[in-house]
Short mmCIF file of C-alpha atoms in Angstrom, two decimals:
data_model
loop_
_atom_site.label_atom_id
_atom_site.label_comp_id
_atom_site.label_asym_id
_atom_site.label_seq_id
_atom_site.Cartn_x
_atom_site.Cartn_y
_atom_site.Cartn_z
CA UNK G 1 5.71 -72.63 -2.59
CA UNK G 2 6.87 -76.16 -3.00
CA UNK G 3 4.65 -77.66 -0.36
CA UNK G 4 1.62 -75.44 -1.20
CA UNK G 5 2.09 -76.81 -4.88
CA UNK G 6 2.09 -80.35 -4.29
CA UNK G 7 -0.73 -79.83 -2.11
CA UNK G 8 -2.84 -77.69 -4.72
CA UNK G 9 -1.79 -80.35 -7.56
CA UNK G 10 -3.03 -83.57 -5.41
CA UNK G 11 -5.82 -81.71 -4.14
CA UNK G 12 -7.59 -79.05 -6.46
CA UNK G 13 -10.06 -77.92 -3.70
CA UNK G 14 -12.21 -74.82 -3.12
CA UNK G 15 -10.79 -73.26 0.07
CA UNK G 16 -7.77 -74.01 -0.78
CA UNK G 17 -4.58 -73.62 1.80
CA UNK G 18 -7.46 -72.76 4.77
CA UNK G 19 -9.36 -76.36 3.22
CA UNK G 20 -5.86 -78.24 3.73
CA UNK G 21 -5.63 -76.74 7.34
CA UNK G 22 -9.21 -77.90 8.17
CA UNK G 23 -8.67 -81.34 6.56
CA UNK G 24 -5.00 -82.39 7.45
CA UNK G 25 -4.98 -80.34 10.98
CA UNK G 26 -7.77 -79.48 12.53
CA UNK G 27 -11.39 -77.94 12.04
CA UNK G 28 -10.89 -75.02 14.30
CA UNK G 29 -7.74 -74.04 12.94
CA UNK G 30 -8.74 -74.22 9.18
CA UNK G 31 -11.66 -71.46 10.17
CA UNK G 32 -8.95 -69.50 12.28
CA UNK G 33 -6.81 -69.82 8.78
CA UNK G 34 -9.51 -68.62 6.58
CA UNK G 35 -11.06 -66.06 9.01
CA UNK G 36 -7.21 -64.75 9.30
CA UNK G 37 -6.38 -64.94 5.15
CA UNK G 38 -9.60 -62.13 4.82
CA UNK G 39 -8.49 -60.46 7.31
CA UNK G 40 -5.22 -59.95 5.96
CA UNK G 41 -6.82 -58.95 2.76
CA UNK G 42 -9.00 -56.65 4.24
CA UNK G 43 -6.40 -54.62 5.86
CA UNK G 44 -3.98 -54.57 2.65
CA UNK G 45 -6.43 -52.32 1.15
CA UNK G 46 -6.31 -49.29 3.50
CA UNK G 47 -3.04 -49.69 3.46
CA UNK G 48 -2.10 -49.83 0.06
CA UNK G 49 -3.77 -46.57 0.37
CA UNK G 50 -1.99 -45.07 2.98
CA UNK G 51 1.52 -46.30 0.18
CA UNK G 52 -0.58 -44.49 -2.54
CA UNK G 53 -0.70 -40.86 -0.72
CA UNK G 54 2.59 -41.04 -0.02
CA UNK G 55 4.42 -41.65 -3.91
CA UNK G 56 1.94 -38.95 -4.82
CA UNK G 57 3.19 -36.31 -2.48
CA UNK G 58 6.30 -37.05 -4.04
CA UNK G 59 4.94 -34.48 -6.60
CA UNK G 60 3.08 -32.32 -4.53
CA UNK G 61 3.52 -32.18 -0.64
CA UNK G 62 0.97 -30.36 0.11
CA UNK G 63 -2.31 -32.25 -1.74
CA UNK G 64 -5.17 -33.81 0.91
CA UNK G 65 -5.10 -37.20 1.24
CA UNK G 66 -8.30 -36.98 0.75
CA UNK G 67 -8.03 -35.96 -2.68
CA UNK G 68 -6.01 -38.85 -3.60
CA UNK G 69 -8.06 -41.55 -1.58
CA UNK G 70 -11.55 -40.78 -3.26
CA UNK G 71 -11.21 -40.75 -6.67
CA UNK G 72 -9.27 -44.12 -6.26
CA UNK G 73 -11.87 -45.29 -3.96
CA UNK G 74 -14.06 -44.58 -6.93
CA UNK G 75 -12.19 -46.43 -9.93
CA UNK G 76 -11.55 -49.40 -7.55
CA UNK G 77 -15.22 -49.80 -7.28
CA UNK G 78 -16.21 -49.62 -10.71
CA UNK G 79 -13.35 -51.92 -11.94
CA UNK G 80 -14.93 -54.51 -9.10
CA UNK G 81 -18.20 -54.48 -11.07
CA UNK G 82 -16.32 -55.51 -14.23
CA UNK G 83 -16.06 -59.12 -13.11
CA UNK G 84 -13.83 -61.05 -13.33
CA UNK G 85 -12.68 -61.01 -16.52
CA UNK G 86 -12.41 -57.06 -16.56
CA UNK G 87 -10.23 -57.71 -13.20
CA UNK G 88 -7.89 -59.83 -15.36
CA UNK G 89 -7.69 -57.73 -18.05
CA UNK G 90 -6.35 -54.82 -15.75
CA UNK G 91 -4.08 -57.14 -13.93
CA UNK G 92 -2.21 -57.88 -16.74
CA UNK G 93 -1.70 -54.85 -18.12
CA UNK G 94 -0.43 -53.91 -14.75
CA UNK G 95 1.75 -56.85 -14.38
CA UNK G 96 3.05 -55.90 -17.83
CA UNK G 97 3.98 -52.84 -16.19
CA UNK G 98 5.45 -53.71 -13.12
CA UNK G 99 7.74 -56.19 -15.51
CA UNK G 100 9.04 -52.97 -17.19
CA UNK G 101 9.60 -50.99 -14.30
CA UNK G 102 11.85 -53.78 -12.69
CA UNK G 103 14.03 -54.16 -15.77
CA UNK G 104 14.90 -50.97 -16.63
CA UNK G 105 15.47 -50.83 -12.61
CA UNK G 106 18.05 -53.20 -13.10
CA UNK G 107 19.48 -52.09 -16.17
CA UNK G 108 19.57 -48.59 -14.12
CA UNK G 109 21.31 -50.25 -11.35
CA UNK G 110 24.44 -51.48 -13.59
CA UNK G 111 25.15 -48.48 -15.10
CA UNK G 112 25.54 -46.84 -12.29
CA UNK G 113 27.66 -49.23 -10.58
CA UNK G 114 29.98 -49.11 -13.06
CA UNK G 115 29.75 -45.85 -13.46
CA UNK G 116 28.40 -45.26 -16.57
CA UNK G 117 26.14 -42.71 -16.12
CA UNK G 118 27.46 -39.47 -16.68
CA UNK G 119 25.24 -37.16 -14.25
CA UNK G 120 26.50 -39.00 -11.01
CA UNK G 121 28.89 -37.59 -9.20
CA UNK G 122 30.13 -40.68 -7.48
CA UNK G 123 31.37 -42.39 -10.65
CA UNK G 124 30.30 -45.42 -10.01
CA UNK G 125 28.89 -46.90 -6.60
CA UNK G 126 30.43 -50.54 -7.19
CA UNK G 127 30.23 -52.00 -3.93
CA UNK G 128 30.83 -48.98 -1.93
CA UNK G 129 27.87 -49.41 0.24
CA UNK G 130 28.39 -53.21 0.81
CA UNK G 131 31.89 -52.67 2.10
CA UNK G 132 31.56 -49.53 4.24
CA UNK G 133 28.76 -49.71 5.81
CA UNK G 134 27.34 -52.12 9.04
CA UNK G 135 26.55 -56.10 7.82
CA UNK G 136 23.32 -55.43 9.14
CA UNK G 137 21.67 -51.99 9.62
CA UNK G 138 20.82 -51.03 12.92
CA UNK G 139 21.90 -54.64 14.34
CA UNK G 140 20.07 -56.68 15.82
CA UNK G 141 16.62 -54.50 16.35
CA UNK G 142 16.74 -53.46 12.49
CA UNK G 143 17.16 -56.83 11.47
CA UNK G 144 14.36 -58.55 13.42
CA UNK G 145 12.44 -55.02 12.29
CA UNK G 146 12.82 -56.04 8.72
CA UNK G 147 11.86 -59.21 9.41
CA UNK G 148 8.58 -58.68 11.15
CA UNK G 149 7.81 -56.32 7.87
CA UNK G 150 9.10 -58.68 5.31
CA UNK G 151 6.01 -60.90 6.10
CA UNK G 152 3.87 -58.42 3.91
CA UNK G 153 5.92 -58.38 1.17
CA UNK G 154 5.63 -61.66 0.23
CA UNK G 155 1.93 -62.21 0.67
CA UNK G 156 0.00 -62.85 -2.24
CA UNK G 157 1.86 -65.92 -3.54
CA UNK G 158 -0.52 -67.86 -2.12
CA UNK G 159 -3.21 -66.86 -4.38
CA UNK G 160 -2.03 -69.63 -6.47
CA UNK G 161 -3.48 -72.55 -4.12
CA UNK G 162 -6.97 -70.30 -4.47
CA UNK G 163 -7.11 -70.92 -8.54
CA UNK G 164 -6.62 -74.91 -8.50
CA UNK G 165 -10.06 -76.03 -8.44
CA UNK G 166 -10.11 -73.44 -11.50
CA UNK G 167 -7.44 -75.04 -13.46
CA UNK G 168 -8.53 -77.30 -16.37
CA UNK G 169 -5.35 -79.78 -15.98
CA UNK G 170 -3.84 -78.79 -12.37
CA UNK G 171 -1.30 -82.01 -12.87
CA UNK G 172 0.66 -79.56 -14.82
CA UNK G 173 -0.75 -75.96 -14.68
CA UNK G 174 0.50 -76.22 -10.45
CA UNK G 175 4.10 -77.40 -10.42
CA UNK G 176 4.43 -75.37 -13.50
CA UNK G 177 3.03 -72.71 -11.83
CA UNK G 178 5.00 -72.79 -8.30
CA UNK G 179 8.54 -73.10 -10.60
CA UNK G 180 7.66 -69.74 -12.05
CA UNK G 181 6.66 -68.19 -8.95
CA UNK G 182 9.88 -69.40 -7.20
CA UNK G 183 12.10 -68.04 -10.05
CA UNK G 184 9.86 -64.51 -10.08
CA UNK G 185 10.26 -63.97 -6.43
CA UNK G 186 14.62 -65.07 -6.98
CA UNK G 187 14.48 -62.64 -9.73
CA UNK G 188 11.94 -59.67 -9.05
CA UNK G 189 11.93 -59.81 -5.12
CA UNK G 190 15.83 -61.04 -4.19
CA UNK G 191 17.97 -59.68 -7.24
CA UNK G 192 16.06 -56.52 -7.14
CA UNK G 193 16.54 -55.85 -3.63
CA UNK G 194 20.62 -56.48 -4.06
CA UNK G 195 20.99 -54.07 -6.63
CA UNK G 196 18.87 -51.34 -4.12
CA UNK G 197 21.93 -51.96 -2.08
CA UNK G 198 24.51 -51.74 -4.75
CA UNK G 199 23.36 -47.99 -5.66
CA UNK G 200 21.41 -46.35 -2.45
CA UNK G 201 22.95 -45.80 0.37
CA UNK G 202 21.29 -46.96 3.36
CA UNK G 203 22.27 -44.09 5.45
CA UNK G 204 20.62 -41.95 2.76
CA UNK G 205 17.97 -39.43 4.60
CA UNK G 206 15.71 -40.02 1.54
CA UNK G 207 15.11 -43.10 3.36
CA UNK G 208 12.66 -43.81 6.19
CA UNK G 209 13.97 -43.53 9.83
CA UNK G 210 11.11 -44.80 11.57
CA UNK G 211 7.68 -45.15 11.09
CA UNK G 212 5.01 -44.16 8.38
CA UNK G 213 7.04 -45.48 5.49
CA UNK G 214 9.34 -43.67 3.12
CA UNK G 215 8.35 -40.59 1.44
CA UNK G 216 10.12 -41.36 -1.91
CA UNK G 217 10.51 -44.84 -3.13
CA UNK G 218 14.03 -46.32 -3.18
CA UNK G 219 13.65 -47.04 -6.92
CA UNK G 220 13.15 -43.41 -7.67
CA UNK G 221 15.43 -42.06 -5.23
CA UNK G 222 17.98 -44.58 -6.63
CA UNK G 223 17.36 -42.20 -10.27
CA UNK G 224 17.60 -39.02 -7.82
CA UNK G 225 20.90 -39.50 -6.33
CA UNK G 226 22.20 -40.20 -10.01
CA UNK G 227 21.15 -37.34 -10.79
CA UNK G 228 19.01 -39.10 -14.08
CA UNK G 229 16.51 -36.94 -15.29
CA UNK G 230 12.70 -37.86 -16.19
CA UNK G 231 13.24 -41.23 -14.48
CA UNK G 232 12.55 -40.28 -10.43
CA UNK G 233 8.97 -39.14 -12.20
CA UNK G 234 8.92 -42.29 -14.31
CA UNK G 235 9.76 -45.16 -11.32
CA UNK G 236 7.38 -42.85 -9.45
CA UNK G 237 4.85 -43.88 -11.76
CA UNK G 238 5.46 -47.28 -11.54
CA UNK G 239 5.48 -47.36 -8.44
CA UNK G 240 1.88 -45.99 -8.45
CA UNK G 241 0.97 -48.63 -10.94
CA UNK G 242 2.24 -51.70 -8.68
CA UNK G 243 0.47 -50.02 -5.74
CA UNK G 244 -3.55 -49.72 -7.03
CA UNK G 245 -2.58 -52.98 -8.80
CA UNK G 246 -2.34 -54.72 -4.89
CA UNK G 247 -5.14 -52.49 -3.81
CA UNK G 248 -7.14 -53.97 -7.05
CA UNK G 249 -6.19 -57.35 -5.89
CA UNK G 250 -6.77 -56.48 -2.35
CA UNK G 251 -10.41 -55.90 -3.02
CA UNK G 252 -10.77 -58.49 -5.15
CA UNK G 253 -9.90 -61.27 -2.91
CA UNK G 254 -10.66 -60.44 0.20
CA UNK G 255 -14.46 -59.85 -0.90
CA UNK G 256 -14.09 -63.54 -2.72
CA UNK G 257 -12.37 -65.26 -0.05
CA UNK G 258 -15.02 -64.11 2.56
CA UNK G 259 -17.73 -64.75 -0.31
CA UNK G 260 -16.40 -68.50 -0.24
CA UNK G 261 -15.96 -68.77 3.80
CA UNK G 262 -19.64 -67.56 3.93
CA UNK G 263 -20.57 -70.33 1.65
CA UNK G 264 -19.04 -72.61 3.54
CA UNK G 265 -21.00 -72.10 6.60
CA UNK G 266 -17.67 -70.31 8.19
CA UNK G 267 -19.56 -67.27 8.51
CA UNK G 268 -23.13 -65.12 7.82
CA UNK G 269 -24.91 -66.45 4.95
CA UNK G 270 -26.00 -63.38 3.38
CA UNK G 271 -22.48 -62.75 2.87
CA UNK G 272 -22.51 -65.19 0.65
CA UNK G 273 -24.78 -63.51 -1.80
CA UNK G 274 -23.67 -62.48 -5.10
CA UNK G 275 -25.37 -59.96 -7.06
CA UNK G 276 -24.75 -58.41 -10.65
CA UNK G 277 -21.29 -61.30 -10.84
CA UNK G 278 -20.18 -59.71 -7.60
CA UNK G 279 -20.35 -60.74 -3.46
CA UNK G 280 -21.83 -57.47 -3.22
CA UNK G 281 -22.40 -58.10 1.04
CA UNK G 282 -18.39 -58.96 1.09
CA UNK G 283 -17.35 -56.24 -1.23
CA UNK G 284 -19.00 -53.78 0.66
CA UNK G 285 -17.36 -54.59 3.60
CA UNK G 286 -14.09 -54.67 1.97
CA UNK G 287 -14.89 -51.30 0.25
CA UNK G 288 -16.02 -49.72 4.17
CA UNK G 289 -12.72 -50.99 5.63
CA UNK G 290 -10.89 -49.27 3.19
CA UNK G 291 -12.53 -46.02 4.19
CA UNK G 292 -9.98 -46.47 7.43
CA UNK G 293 -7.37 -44.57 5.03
CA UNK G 294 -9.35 -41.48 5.24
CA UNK G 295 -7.34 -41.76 8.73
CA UNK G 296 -4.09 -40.22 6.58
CA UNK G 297 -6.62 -36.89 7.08
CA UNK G 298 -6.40 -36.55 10.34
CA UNK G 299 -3.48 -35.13 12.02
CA UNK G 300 -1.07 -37.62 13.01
CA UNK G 301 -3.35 -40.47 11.48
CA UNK G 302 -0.35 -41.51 9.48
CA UNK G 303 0.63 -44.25 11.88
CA UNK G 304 -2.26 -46.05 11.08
CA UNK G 305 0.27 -47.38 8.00
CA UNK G 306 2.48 -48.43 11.09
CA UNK G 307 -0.43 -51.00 12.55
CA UNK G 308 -1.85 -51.82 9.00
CA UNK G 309 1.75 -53.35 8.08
CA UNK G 310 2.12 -54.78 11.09
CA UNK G 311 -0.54 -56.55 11.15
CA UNK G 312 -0.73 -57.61 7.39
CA UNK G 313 2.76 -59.34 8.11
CA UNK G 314 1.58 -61.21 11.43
CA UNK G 315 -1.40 -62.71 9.17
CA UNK G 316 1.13 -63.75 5.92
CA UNK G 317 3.42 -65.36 8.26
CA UNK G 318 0.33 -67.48 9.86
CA UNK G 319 -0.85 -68.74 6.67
CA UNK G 320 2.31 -69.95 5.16
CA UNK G 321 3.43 -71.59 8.73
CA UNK G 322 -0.20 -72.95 8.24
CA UNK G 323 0.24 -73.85 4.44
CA UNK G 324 3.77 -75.97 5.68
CA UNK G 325 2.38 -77.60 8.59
CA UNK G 326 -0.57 -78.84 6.80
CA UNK G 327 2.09 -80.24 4.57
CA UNK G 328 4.21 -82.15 7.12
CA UNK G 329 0.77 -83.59 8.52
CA UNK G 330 -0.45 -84.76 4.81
CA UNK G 331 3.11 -86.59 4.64
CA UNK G 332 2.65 -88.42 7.85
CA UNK G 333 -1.05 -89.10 6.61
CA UNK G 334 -0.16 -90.80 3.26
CA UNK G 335 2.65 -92.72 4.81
CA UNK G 336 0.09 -93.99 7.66
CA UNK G 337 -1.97 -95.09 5.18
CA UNK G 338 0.10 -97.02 3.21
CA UNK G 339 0.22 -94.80 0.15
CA UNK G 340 3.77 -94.18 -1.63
CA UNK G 341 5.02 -90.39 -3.13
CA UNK G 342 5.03 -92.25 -6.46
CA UNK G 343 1.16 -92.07 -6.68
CA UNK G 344 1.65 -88.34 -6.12
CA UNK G 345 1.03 -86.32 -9.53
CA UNK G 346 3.90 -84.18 -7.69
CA UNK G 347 6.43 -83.77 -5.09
CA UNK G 348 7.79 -80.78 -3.41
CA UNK G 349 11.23 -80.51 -4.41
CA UNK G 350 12.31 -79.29 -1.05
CA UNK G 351 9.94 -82.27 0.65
CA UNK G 352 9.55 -82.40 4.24
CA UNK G 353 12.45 -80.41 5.29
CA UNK G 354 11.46 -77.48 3.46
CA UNK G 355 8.26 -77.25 5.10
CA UNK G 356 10.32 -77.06 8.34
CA UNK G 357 12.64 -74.60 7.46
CA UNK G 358 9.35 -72.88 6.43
CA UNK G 359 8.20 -73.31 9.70
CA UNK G 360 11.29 -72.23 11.08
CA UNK G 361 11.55 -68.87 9.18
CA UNK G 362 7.50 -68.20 9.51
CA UNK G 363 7.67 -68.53 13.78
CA UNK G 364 10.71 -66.50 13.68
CA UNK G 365 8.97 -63.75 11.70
CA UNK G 366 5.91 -63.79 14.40
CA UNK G 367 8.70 -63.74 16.94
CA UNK G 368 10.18 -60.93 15.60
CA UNK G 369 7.33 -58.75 16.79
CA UNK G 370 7.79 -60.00 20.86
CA UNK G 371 11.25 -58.95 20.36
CA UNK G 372 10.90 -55.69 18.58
CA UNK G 373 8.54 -54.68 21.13
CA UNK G 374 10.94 -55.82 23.91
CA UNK G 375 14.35 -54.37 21.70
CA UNK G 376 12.50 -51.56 19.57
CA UNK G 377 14.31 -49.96 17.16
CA UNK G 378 16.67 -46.69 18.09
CA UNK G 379 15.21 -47.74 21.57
CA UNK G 380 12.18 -45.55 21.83
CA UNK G 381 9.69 -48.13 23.81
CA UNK G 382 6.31 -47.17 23.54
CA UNK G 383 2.63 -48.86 24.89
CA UNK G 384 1.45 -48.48 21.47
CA UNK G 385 4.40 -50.07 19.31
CA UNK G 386 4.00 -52.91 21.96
CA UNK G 387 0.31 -53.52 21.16
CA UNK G 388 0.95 -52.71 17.72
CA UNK G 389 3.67 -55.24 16.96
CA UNK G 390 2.01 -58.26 18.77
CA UNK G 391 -1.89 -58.02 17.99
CA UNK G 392 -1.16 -59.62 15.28
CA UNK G 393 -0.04 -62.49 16.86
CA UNK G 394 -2.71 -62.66 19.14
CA UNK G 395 -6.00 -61.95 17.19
CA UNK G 396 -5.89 -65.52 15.37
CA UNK G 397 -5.10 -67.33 18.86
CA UNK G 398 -8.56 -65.53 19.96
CA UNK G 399 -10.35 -66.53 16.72
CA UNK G 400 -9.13 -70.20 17.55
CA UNK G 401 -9.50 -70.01 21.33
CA UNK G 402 -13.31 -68.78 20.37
CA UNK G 403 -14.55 -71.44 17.99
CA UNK G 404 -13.15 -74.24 20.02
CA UNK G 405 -15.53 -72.71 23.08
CA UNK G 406 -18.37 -71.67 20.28
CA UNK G 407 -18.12 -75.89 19.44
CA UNK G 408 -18.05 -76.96 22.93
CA UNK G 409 -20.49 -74.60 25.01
CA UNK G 410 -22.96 -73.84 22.44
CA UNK G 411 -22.90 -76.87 19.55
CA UNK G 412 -22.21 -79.23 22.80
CA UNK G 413 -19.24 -81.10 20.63
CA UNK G 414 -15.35 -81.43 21.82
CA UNK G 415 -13.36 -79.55 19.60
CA UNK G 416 -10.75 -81.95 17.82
CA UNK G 417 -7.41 -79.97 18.31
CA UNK G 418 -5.55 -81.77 16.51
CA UNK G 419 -6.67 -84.82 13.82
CA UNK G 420 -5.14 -88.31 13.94
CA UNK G 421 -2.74 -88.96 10.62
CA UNK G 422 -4.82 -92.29 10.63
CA UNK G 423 -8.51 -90.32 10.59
CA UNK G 424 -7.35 -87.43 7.96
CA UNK G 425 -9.66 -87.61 4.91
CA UNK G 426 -7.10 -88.46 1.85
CA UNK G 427 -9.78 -89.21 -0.72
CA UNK G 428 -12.16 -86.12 -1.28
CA UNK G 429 -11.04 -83.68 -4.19
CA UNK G 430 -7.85 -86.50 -4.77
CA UNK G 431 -5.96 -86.50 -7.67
CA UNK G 432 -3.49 -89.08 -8.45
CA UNK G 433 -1.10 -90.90 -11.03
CA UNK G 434 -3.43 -93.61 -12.82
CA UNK G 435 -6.70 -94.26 -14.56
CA UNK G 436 -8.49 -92.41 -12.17
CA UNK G 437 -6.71 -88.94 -12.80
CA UNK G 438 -7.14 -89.50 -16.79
CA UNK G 439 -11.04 -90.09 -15.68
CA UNK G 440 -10.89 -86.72 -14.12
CA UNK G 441 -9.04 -84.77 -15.85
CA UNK G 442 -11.29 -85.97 -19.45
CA UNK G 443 -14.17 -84.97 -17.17
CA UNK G 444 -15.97 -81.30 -18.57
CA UNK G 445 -15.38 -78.38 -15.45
CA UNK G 446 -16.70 -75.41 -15.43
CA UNK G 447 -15.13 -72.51 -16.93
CA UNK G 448 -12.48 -70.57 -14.54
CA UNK G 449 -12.18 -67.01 -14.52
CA UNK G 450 -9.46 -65.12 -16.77
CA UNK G 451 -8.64 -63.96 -13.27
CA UNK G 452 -7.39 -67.78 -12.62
CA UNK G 453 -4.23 -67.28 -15.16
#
């Protein structure tokens, strides 16, 4: 977040993260980045889905999936003609939502670790789990398993790089902005997920062995095992809520960001057409790939929430090992030439070595799928898990691989692989400390979206 915030703050372009990989490391590789970013939008939408059918059957077991899928299918689409504003509108109240659900979570949590909750038979859970169970679950294979799956939990953060050329003063909406996201993901991702351990067991069958996610959330089994009445139904709910919020979001920016590439010249042109306030080409592609979720119909067609969140993580772990190296090459580029941090409006706290230990943590996630496929989990190997952990890896070396040949064979130009620190273009959308940011920033810019806060 650090390095994608002092990028966004110095330059406030359209594009974005994918613009920054184009401009500070190569052309191909910024369209393989934004090609890969819709992509991974796309496929969040079926399978926010697929998470939808199953908290639902958490009241009845028995309903279609179709039944749930279309009538969402519905509301999603008429929200999308609301705009943008309307799409703001709903994501706050959402958000405001999602808030309550974690603190009362929390608040949950404590009670019953010490015990203070008269309906559980344990009388407290304390550390119990922490100190009688395995350091990690399932060893080695379960850890790199969480790993691989962790990479789509945590996309969506960088949304904030896609609202700086909306932001009226980026100099200090941005590093405000990447401070609070840092402290919501400490607070809402990381404390949340320590207290899950504090008070369910992970051992508990409630839980998901293997595949097809869990049929009950841990937050509401959490309630169950305490034996608390009304809230399993209420973090149920919740739960819910969060769920069409990401599916709202989903198909918001994945018709956007393929709206923008289009306009760009990255892809079809007619995609680029927007109709009625909408990119009704790009939203109707979004809308048909979320059809794939009628797949829960089928017999077996379950796993398809097994290659959905496979992939999904493969493409977040891309972008943000994308987002840091473009980061490390802007560095090199300013200090090449001859520019000092100073005239930066602001600096990573974490600076260069973050972006490496980003880069560090990001390859190990996409190598967590090799090795899962080579050390699978319970050791069931299996053709399938095998493609399905590692086409994710593999679909944006193709996308790269194919432009660079596209350039070459049919533009007759030699891809540039890799741009010279002493070539990068450091001027373009710049913003910097001195007269010429006050010029900028006095300048009148076009209204951003309510979707932009």
């Amino acid at each position: 977040m650090g390095s994608l915030g002092e990028l966004a703050a110095t330059y406030p372009v359209a594009g974005s993260f994918y613009e920054y990989a184009r401009r500070f490391i190569s052309e191909p590789w910024g369209f393989t980045m934004g090609w890969n970013f819709v992509f991974a939008w796309l496929i969040i939408f079926p399978f926010e889905l697929s998470c939808i059918v199953s908290q639902i059957r958490f009241w009845n077991d028995t309903v279609s999936p179709a039944v749930i899928i279309a009538p969402i299918l519905a509301g999603l689409i008429v929200a999308s003609f609301g705009g943008s504003r309307f799409y703001g509108e709903i994501e706050h109240g959402l958000g405001i939502a999602k808030v309550s659900a974690l603190t009362i979570f929390i608040g949950m949590a404590i009670a019953i670790m010490a015990g203070a909750v008269p309906s559980d038979a344990r009388h407290g859970t304390g550390v119990t789990f922490w100190t009688t169970r395995d350091v990690i679950a399932n060893g080695f294979p379960g850890f790199m398993t969480l790993f691989r799956i962790a990479g789509m939990s945590y996309g969506g953060t960088e949304l904030l790089g896609m609202t700086a050329a909306e932001c009226n003063n980026p100099r200090r909406a941005l590093p405000l902005a990447t401070k609070i996201t840092f402290f919501r993901i400490a607070i809402f991702y990381v404390l949340t997920l320590l207290f899950l351990g504090f008070v369910v067991d992970s051992q508990d069958p409630g839980l998901a062995k293997i595949g097809h996610g869990a049929q009950v959330s841990p937050f509401t089994l959490a309630a169950q095992r305490a034996g608390i009445k009304v809230l399993p139904d209420l973090f149920n709910v919740f739960v819910v809520l969060a769920l069409l919020s990401m599916a709202n979001a989903s198909i918001y920016a994945s018709s956007r960001a393929l709206q923008a590439l289009c306009e760009q010249g990255m892809g079809p042109r007619f995609a680029a057409t927007i109709k009625w306030g909408v990119p009704i080409y790009a939203f109707a592609l979004a809308f048909t790939i979320g059809l794939t979720a009628f797949v829960n119909v089928a017999p077996g067609g379950a796993v398809i929430f097994d290659w959905l969140l496979s992939l999904s993580g493969a493409c977040n772990y891309y972008t943000w090992l994308s987002i840091c190296a473009s980061h490390i090459r802007f560095r090199r580029a300013w200090h090449t030439q001859d520019h000092s941090l100073d005239e930066l409006l602001w600096t990573s706290p974490f600076g260069v070595w973050g972006s490496w230990i980003g880069i560090a943590i990001c390859s190990t996630g996409l190598l967590a799928s090799i090795v899962t496929s080579i050390y699978p989990l319970y050791g069931i190997h299996s053709a399938q898990g095998a493609v399905r952990d590692n086409l994710g890896i593999v679909i944006p070396m193709v996308v790269f691989a194919s432009y660079c040949s596209w350039q070459k064979f049919y533009r007759k130009r030699t891809p540039v692989v890799m741009i010279a620190p002493a070539d990068m273009d450091l001027t373009t959308g710049l913003r910097w400390r001195g007269s010429y940011l006050v010029d900028l920033e006095d300048a009148p810019r076009e209204e951003a979206p309510k979707s932009s806060t």
